[in-house]
Amino acid sequence: MLVDDAVALVPSIPGRRALLGLAGPPAAGKSTLARRLVSGVNHRLGAGTAAYVPMDGFHLANAQLDRLGLRGRKGAPETFDVDGYVALLRRLRGERGRAVYAPDFDRRLDEPVAAGLVVLPEARLVVTEGNYLADDGPGWTSVRDLLDDLWYVEVPRELRERRLLRRHVRGGRSERDARAFIATSERPNARRIERSRAFCSRVVSPGE
């Protein structure tokens, strides 16, 4: 079970914290798996041992995307604050004596929410997930250097795109607009992410 492997990453030395990353294309099930791993570790080792911090909180705000002319590319690497995400990972590695706050992402608002999450001092494992954790573009390679392990989450493309269609329609897009966004943004992003598989230690399925 993947939970067993996550438990094995938890440091036995007091004062240390491990970071597990989950990379993969949109709607592969990264957040579902991350929450399951955190829940499983906490069940085994005690509440608060593991915490979940998604990369999605580092989406640029829609106002910034509009300013940059990138609203139609939302979800591409350049639409994230990678430097802010790297700085957070460094804090999570280095700060154990105080709470670390992190941004979350509200899908209803389609916007990041400042300090929506907290990692408490007792957390010894942080599971983080996002599309570009294994990317080799500017800024993103620093992410890999800060992770103790990095897994690639994969499901069939047809399943992912059905999930994406439901997600975008629920978020307020018409079916036509949702399909167009998948074709022009989500699908090219997924192809780029798939090329980063080689930088991950293993390929996993959310159902494992």
JSON list of N, CA and C in Angstrom, two decimals, residues 61-102:
[
{"chain": "A", "resi": 61, "resn": "ALA", "atom": "N", "xyz": [-3.36, 35.25, -8.88]},
{"chain": "A", "resi": 61, "resn": "ALA", "atom": "CA", "xyz": [-4.74, 35.74, -8.83]},
{"chain": "A", "resi": 61, "resn": "ALA", "atom": "C", "xyz": [-5.21, 36.10, -10.24]},
{"chain": "A", "resi": 62, "resn": "ASN", "atom": "N", "xyz": [-6.52, 36.02, -10.45]},
{"chain": "A", "resi": 62, "resn": "ASN", "atom": "CA", "xyz": [-7.07, 36.31, -11.77]},
{"chain": "A", "resi": 62, "resn": "ASN", "atom": "C", "xyz": [-6.72, 37.72, -12.24]},
{"chain": "A", "resi": 63, "resn": "ALA", "atom": "N", "xyz": [-6.64, 38.65, -11.30]},
{"chain": "A", "resi": 63, "resn": "ALA", "atom": "CA", "xyz": [-6.27, 40.02, -11.68]},
{"chain": "A", "resi": 63, "resn": "ALA", "atom": "C", "xyz": [-4.86, 40.06, -12.27]},
{"chain": "A", "resi": 64, "resn": "GLN", "atom": "N", "xyz": [-3.96, 39.26, -11.71]},
{"chain": "A", "resi": 64, "resn": "GLN", "atom": "CA", "xyz": [-2.60, 39.22, -12.24]},
{"chain": "A", "resi": 64, "resn": "GLN", "atom": "C", "xyz": [-2.55, 38.51, -13.59]},
{"chain": "A", "resi": 65, "resn": "LEU", "atom": "N", "xyz": [-3.35, 37.46, -13.72]},
{"chain": "A", "resi": 65, "resn": "LEU", "atom": "CA", "xyz": [-3.41, 36.77, -15.01]},
{"chain": "A", "resi": 65, "resn": "LEU", "atom": "C", "xyz": [-3.95, 37.70, -16.10]},
{"chain": "A", "resi": 66, "resn": "ASP", "atom": "N", "xyz": [-4.95, 38.50, -15.76]},
{"chain": "A", "resi": 66, "resn": "ASP", "atom": "CA", "xyz": [-5.48, 39.47, -16.72]},
{"chain": "A", "resi": 66, "resn": "ASP", "atom": "C", "xyz": [-4.41, 40.49, -17.09]},
{"chain": "A", "resi": 67, "resn": "ARG", "atom": "N", "xyz": [-3.67, 40.95, -16.10]},
{"chain": "A", "resi": 67, "resn": "ARG", "atom": "CA", "xyz": [-2.62, 41.94, -16.35]},
{"chain": "A", "resi": 67, "resn": "ARG", "atom": "C", "xyz": [-1.55, 41.38, -17.30]},
{"chain": "A", "resi": 68, "resn": "LEU", "atom": "N", "xyz": [-1.25, 40.09, -17.14]},
{"chain": "A", "resi": 68, "resn": "LEU", "atom": "CA", "xyz": [-0.20, 39.46, -17.94]},
{"chain": "A", "resi": 68, "resn": "LEU", "atom": "C", "xyz": [-0.73, 38.88, -19.25]},
{"chain": "A", "resi": 69, "resn": "GLY", "atom": "N", "xyz": [-2.06, 38.92, -19.44]},
{"chain": "A", "resi": 69, "resn": "GLY", "atom": "CA", "xyz": [-2.65, 38.33, -20.63]},
{"chain": "A", "resi": 69, "resn": "GLY", "atom": "C", "xyz": [-2.60, 36.81, -20.64]},
{"chain": "A", "resi": 70, "resn": "LEU", "atom": "N", "xyz": [-2.66, 36.21, -19.45]},
{"chain": "A", "resi": 70, "resn": "LEU", "atom": "CA", "xyz": [-2.53, 34.76, -19.32]},
{"chain": "A", "resi": 70, "resn": "LEU", "atom": "C", "xyz": [-3.79, 34.08, -18.80]},
{"chain": "A", "resi": 71, "resn": "ARG", "atom": "N", "xyz": [-4.90, 34.79, -18.76]},
{"chain": "A", "resi": 71, "resn": "ARG", "atom": "CA", "xyz": [-6.12, 34.20, -18.19]},
{"chain": "A", "resi": 71, "resn": "ARG", "atom": "C", "xyz": [-6.51, 32.91, -18.94]},
{"chain": "A", "resi": 72, "resn": "GLY", "atom": "N", "xyz": [-6.36, 32.91, -20.26]},
{"chain": "A", "resi": 72, "resn": "GLY", "atom": "CA", "xyz": [-6.72, 31.74, -21.04]},
{"chain": "A", "resi": 72, "resn": "GLY", "atom": "C", "xyz": [-5.74, 30.59, -20.90]},
{"chain": "A", "resi": 73, "resn": "ARG", "atom": "N", "xyz": [-4.60, 30.83, -20.23]},
{"chain": "A", "resi": 73, "resn": "ARG", "atom": "CA", "xyz": [-3.60, 29.79, -20.03]},
{"chain": "A", "resi": 73, "resn": "ARG", "atom": "C", "xyz": [-3.52, 29.37, -18.56]},
{"chain": "A", "resi": 74, "resn": "LYS", "atom": "N", "xyz": [-4.53, 29.72, -17.78]},
{"chain": "A", "resi": 74, "resn": "LYS", "atom": "CA", "xyz": [-4.49, 29.41, -16.35]},
{"chain": "A", "resi": 74, "resn": "LYS", "atom": "C", "xyz": [-4.21, 27.92, -16.15]},
{"chain": "A", "resi": 75, "resn": "GLY", "atom": "N", "xyz": [-3.22, 27.64, -15.30]},
{"chain": "A", "resi": 75, "resn": "GLY", "atom": "CA", "xyz": [-2.80, 26.27, -15.09]},
{"chain": "A", "resi": 75, "resn": "GLY", "atom": "C", "xyz": [-1.48, 25.94, -15.75]},
{"chain": "A", "resi": 76, "resn": "ALA", "atom": "N", "xyz": [-1.00, 26.80, -16.65]},
{"chain": "A", "resi": 76, "resn": "ALA", "atom": "CA", "xyz": [0.32, 26.63, -17.26]},
{"chain": "A", "resi": 76, "resn": "ALA", "atom": "C", "xyz": [1.40, 27.01, -16.25]},
{"chain": "A", "resi": 77, "resn": "PRO", "atom": "N", "xyz": [2.63, 26.55, -16.42]},
{"chain": "A", "resi": 77, "resn": "PRO", "atom": "CA", "xyz": [3.68, 26.83, -15.42]},
{"chain": "A", "resi": 77, "resn": "PRO", "atom": "C", "xyz": [3.84, 28.31, -15.10]},
{"chain": "A", "resi": 78, "resn": "GLU", "atom": "N", "xyz": [3.74, 29.17, -16.13]},
{"chain": "A", "resi": 78, "resn": "GLU", "atom": "CA", "xyz": [3.96, 30.59, -15.92]},
{"chain": "A", "resi": 78, "resn": "GLU", "atom": "C", "xyz": [2.80, 31.28, -15.19]},
{"chain": "A", "resi": 79, "resn": "THR", "atom": "N", "xyz": [1.74, 30.56, -14.87]},
{"chain": "A", "resi": 79, "resn": "THR", "atom": "CA", "xyz": [0.61, 31.15, -14.14]},
{"chain": "A", "resi": 79, "resn": "THR", "atom": "C", "xyz": [0.65, 30.81, -12.66]},
{"chain": "A", "resi": 80, "resn": "PHE", "atom": "N", "xyz": [1.80, 30.32, -12.19]},
{"chain": "A", "resi": 80, "resn": "PHE", "atom": "CA", "xyz": [2.01, 30.04, -10.77]},
{"chain": "A", "resi": 80, "resn": "PHE", "atom": "C", "xyz": [3.16, 30.88, -10.24]},
{"chain": "A", "resi": 81, "resn": "ASP", "atom": "N", "xyz": [3.11, 31.16, -8.96]},
{"chain": "A", "resi": 81, "resn": "ASP", "atom": "CA", "xyz": [4.21, 31.84, -8.26]},
{"chain": "A", "resi": 81, "resn": "ASP", "atom": "C", "xyz": [5.18, 30.76, -7.76]},
{"chain": "A", "resi": 82, "resn": "VAL", "atom": "N", "xyz": [6.05, 30.29, -8.65]},
{"chain": "A", "resi": 82, "resn": "VAL", "atom": "CA", "xyz": [6.94, 29.19, -8.29]},
{"chain": "A", "resi": 82, "resn": "VAL", "atom": "C", "xyz": [7.93, 29.61, -7.20]},
{"chain": "A", "resi": 83, "resn": "ASP", "atom": "N", "xyz": [8.37, 30.86, -7.22]},
{"chain": "A", "resi": 83, "resn": "ASP", "atom": "CA", "xyz": [9.32, 31.32, -6.19]},
{"chain": "A", "resi": 83, "resn": "ASP", "atom": "C", "xyz": [8.68, 31.31, -4.81]},
{"chain": "A", "resi": 84, "resn": "GLY", "atom": "N", "xyz": [7.40, 31.69, -4.76]},
{"chain": "A", "resi": 84, "resn": "GLY", "atom": "CA", "xyz": [6.69, 31.64, -3.48]},
{"chain": "A", "resi": 84, "resn": "GLY", "atom": "C", "xyz": [6.53, 30.22, -2.98]},
{"chain": "A", "resi": 85, "resn": "TYR", "atom": "N", "xyz": [6.26, 29.29, -3.91]},
{"chain": "A", "resi": 85, "resn": "TYR", "atom": "CA", "xyz": [6.10, 27.89, -3.53]},
{"chain": "A", "resi": 85, "resn": "TYR", "atom": "C", "xyz": [7.42, 27.31, -3.02]},
{"chain": "A", "resi": 86, "resn": "VAL", "atom": "N", "xyz": [8.52, 27.62, -3.70]},
{"chain": "A", "resi": 86, "resn": "VAL", "atom": "CA", "xyz": [9.83, 27.15, -3.26]},
{"chain": "A", "resi": 86, "resn": "VAL", "atom": "C", "xyz": [10.16, 27.71, -1.87]},
{"chain": "A", "resi": 87, "resn": "ALA", "atom": "N", "xyz": [9.85, 28.98, -1.66]},
{"chain": "A", "resi": 87, "resn": "ALA", "atom": "CA", "xyz": [10.11, 29.58, -0.35]},
{"chain": "A", "resi": 87, "resn": "ALA", "atom": "C", "xyz": [9.32, 28.88, 0.74]},
{"chain": "A", "resi": 88, "resn": "LEU", "atom": "N", "xyz": [8.08, 28.50, 0.44]},
{"chain": "A", "resi": 88, "resn": "LEU", "atom": "CA", "xyz": [7.28, 27.77, 1.43]},
{"chain": "A", "resi": 88, "resn": "LEU", "atom": "C", "xyz": [7.91, 26.41, 1.74]},
{"chain": "A", "resi": 89, "resn": "LEU", "atom": "N", "xyz": [8.34, 25.68, 0.71]},
{"chain": "A", "resi": 89, "resn": "LEU", "atom": "CA", "xyz": [8.96, 24.37, 0.94]},
{"chain": "A", "resi": 89, "resn": "LEU", "atom": "C", "xyz": [10.21, 24.51, 1.80]},
{"chain": "A", "resi": 90, "resn": "ARG", "atom": "N", "xyz": [10.98, 25.56, 1.59]},
{"chain": "A", "resi": 90, "resn": "ARG", "atom": "CA", "xyz": [12.17, 25.79, 2.42]},
{"chain": "A", "resi": 90, "resn": "ARG", "atom": "C", "xyz": [11.77, 26.04, 3.87]},
{"chain": "A", "resi": 91, "resn": "ARG", "atom": "N", "xyz": [10.72, 26.81, 4.07]},
{"chain": "A", "resi": 91, "resn": "ARG", "atom": "CA", "xyz": [10.25, 27.04, 5.44]},
{"chain": "A", "resi": 91, "resn": "ARG", "atom": "C", "xyz": [9.78, 25.74, 6.09]},
{"chain": "A", "resi": 92, "resn": "LEU", "atom": "N", "xyz": [9.07, 24.92, 5.32]},
{"chain": "A", "resi": 92, "resn": "LEU", "atom": "CA", "xyz": [8.58, 23.66, 5.87]},
{"chain": "A", "resi": 92, "resn": "LEU", "atom": "C", "xyz": [9.73, 22.73, 6.25]},
{"chain": "A", "resi": 93, "resn": "ARG", "atom": "N", "xyz": [10.82, 22.79, 5.51]},
{"chain": "A", "resi": 93, "resn": "ARG", "atom": "CA", "xyz": [11.98, 21.98, 5.85]},
{"chain": "A", "resi": 93, "resn": "ARG", "atom": "C", "xyz": [12.70, 22.53, 7.08]},
{"chain": "A", "resi": 94, "resn": "GLY", "atom": "N", "xyz": [12.72, 23.86, 7.19]},
{"chain": "A", "resi": 94, "resn": "GLY", "atom": "CA", "xyz": [13.57, 24.46, 8.21]},
{"chain": "A", "resi": 94, "resn": "GLY", "atom": "C", "xyz": [12.91, 24.87, 9.51]},
{"chain": "A", "resi": 95, "resn": "GLU", "atom": "N", "xyz": [11.61, 25.13, 9.48]},
{"chain": "A", "resi": 95, "resn": "GLU", "atom": "CA", "xyz": [10.93, 25.66, 10.67]},
{"chain": "A", "resi": 95, "resn": "GLU", "atom": "C", "xyz": [10.11, 24.56, 11.33]},
{"chain": "A", "resi": 96, "resn": "ARG", "atom": "N", "xyz": [10.50, 24.16, 12.52]},
{"chain": "A", "resi": 96, "resn": "ARG", "atom": "CA", "xyz": [9.76, 23.13, 13.24]},
{"chain": "A", "resi": 96, "resn": "ARG", "atom": "C", "xyz": [9.15, 23.65, 14.52]},
{"chain": "A", "resi": 97, "resn": "GLY", "atom": "N", "xyz": [9.59, 24.80, 14.98]},
{"chain": "A", "resi": 97, "resn": "GLY", "atom": "CA", "xyz": [9.14, 25.27, 16.29]},
{"chain": "A", "resi": 97, "resn": "GLY", "atom": "C", "xyz": [7.92, 26.16, 16.25]},
{"chain": "A", "resi": 98, "resn": "ARG", "atom": "N", "xyz": [7.42, 26.46, 15.07]},
{"chain": "A", "resi": 98, "resn": "ARG", "atom": "CA", "xyz": [6.26, 27.35, 14.96]},
{"chain": "A", "resi": 98, "resn": "ARG", "atom": "C", "xyz": [5.39, 26.93, 13.80]},
{"chain": "A", "resi": 99, "resn": "ALA", "atom": "N", "xyz": [4.15, 27.36, 13.82]},
{"chain": "A", "resi": 99, "resn": "ALA", "atom": "CA", "xyz": [3.22, 27.04, 12.75]},
{"chain": "A", "resi": 99, "resn": "ALA", "atom": "C", "xyz": [3.64, 27.74, 11.45]},
{"chain": "A", "resi": 100, "resn": "VAL", "atom": "N", "xyz": [3.44, 27.03, 10.34]},
{"chain": "A", "resi": 100, "resn": "VAL", "atom": "CA", "xyz": [3.73, 27.60, 9.02]},
{"chain": "A", "resi": 100, "resn": "VAL", "atom": "C", "xyz": [2.41, 27.69, 8.27]},
{"chain": "A", "resi": 101, "resn": "TYR", "atom": "N", "xyz": [2.03, 28.89, 7.87]},
{"chain": "A", "resi": 101, "resn": "TYR", "atom": "CA", "xyz": [0.79, 29.10, 7.13]},
{"chain": "A", "resi": 101, "resn": "TYR", "atom": "C", "xyz": [1.06, 29.04, 5.63]},
{"chain": "A", "resi": 102, "resn": "ALA", "atom": "N", "xyz": [0.08, 28.51, 4.90]},
{"chain": "A", "resi": 102, "resn": "ALA", "atom": "CA", "xyz": [0.23, 28.35, 3.44]},
{"chain": "A", "resi": 102, "resn": "ALA", "atom": "C", "xyz": [-1.07, 28.74, 2.76]}
]
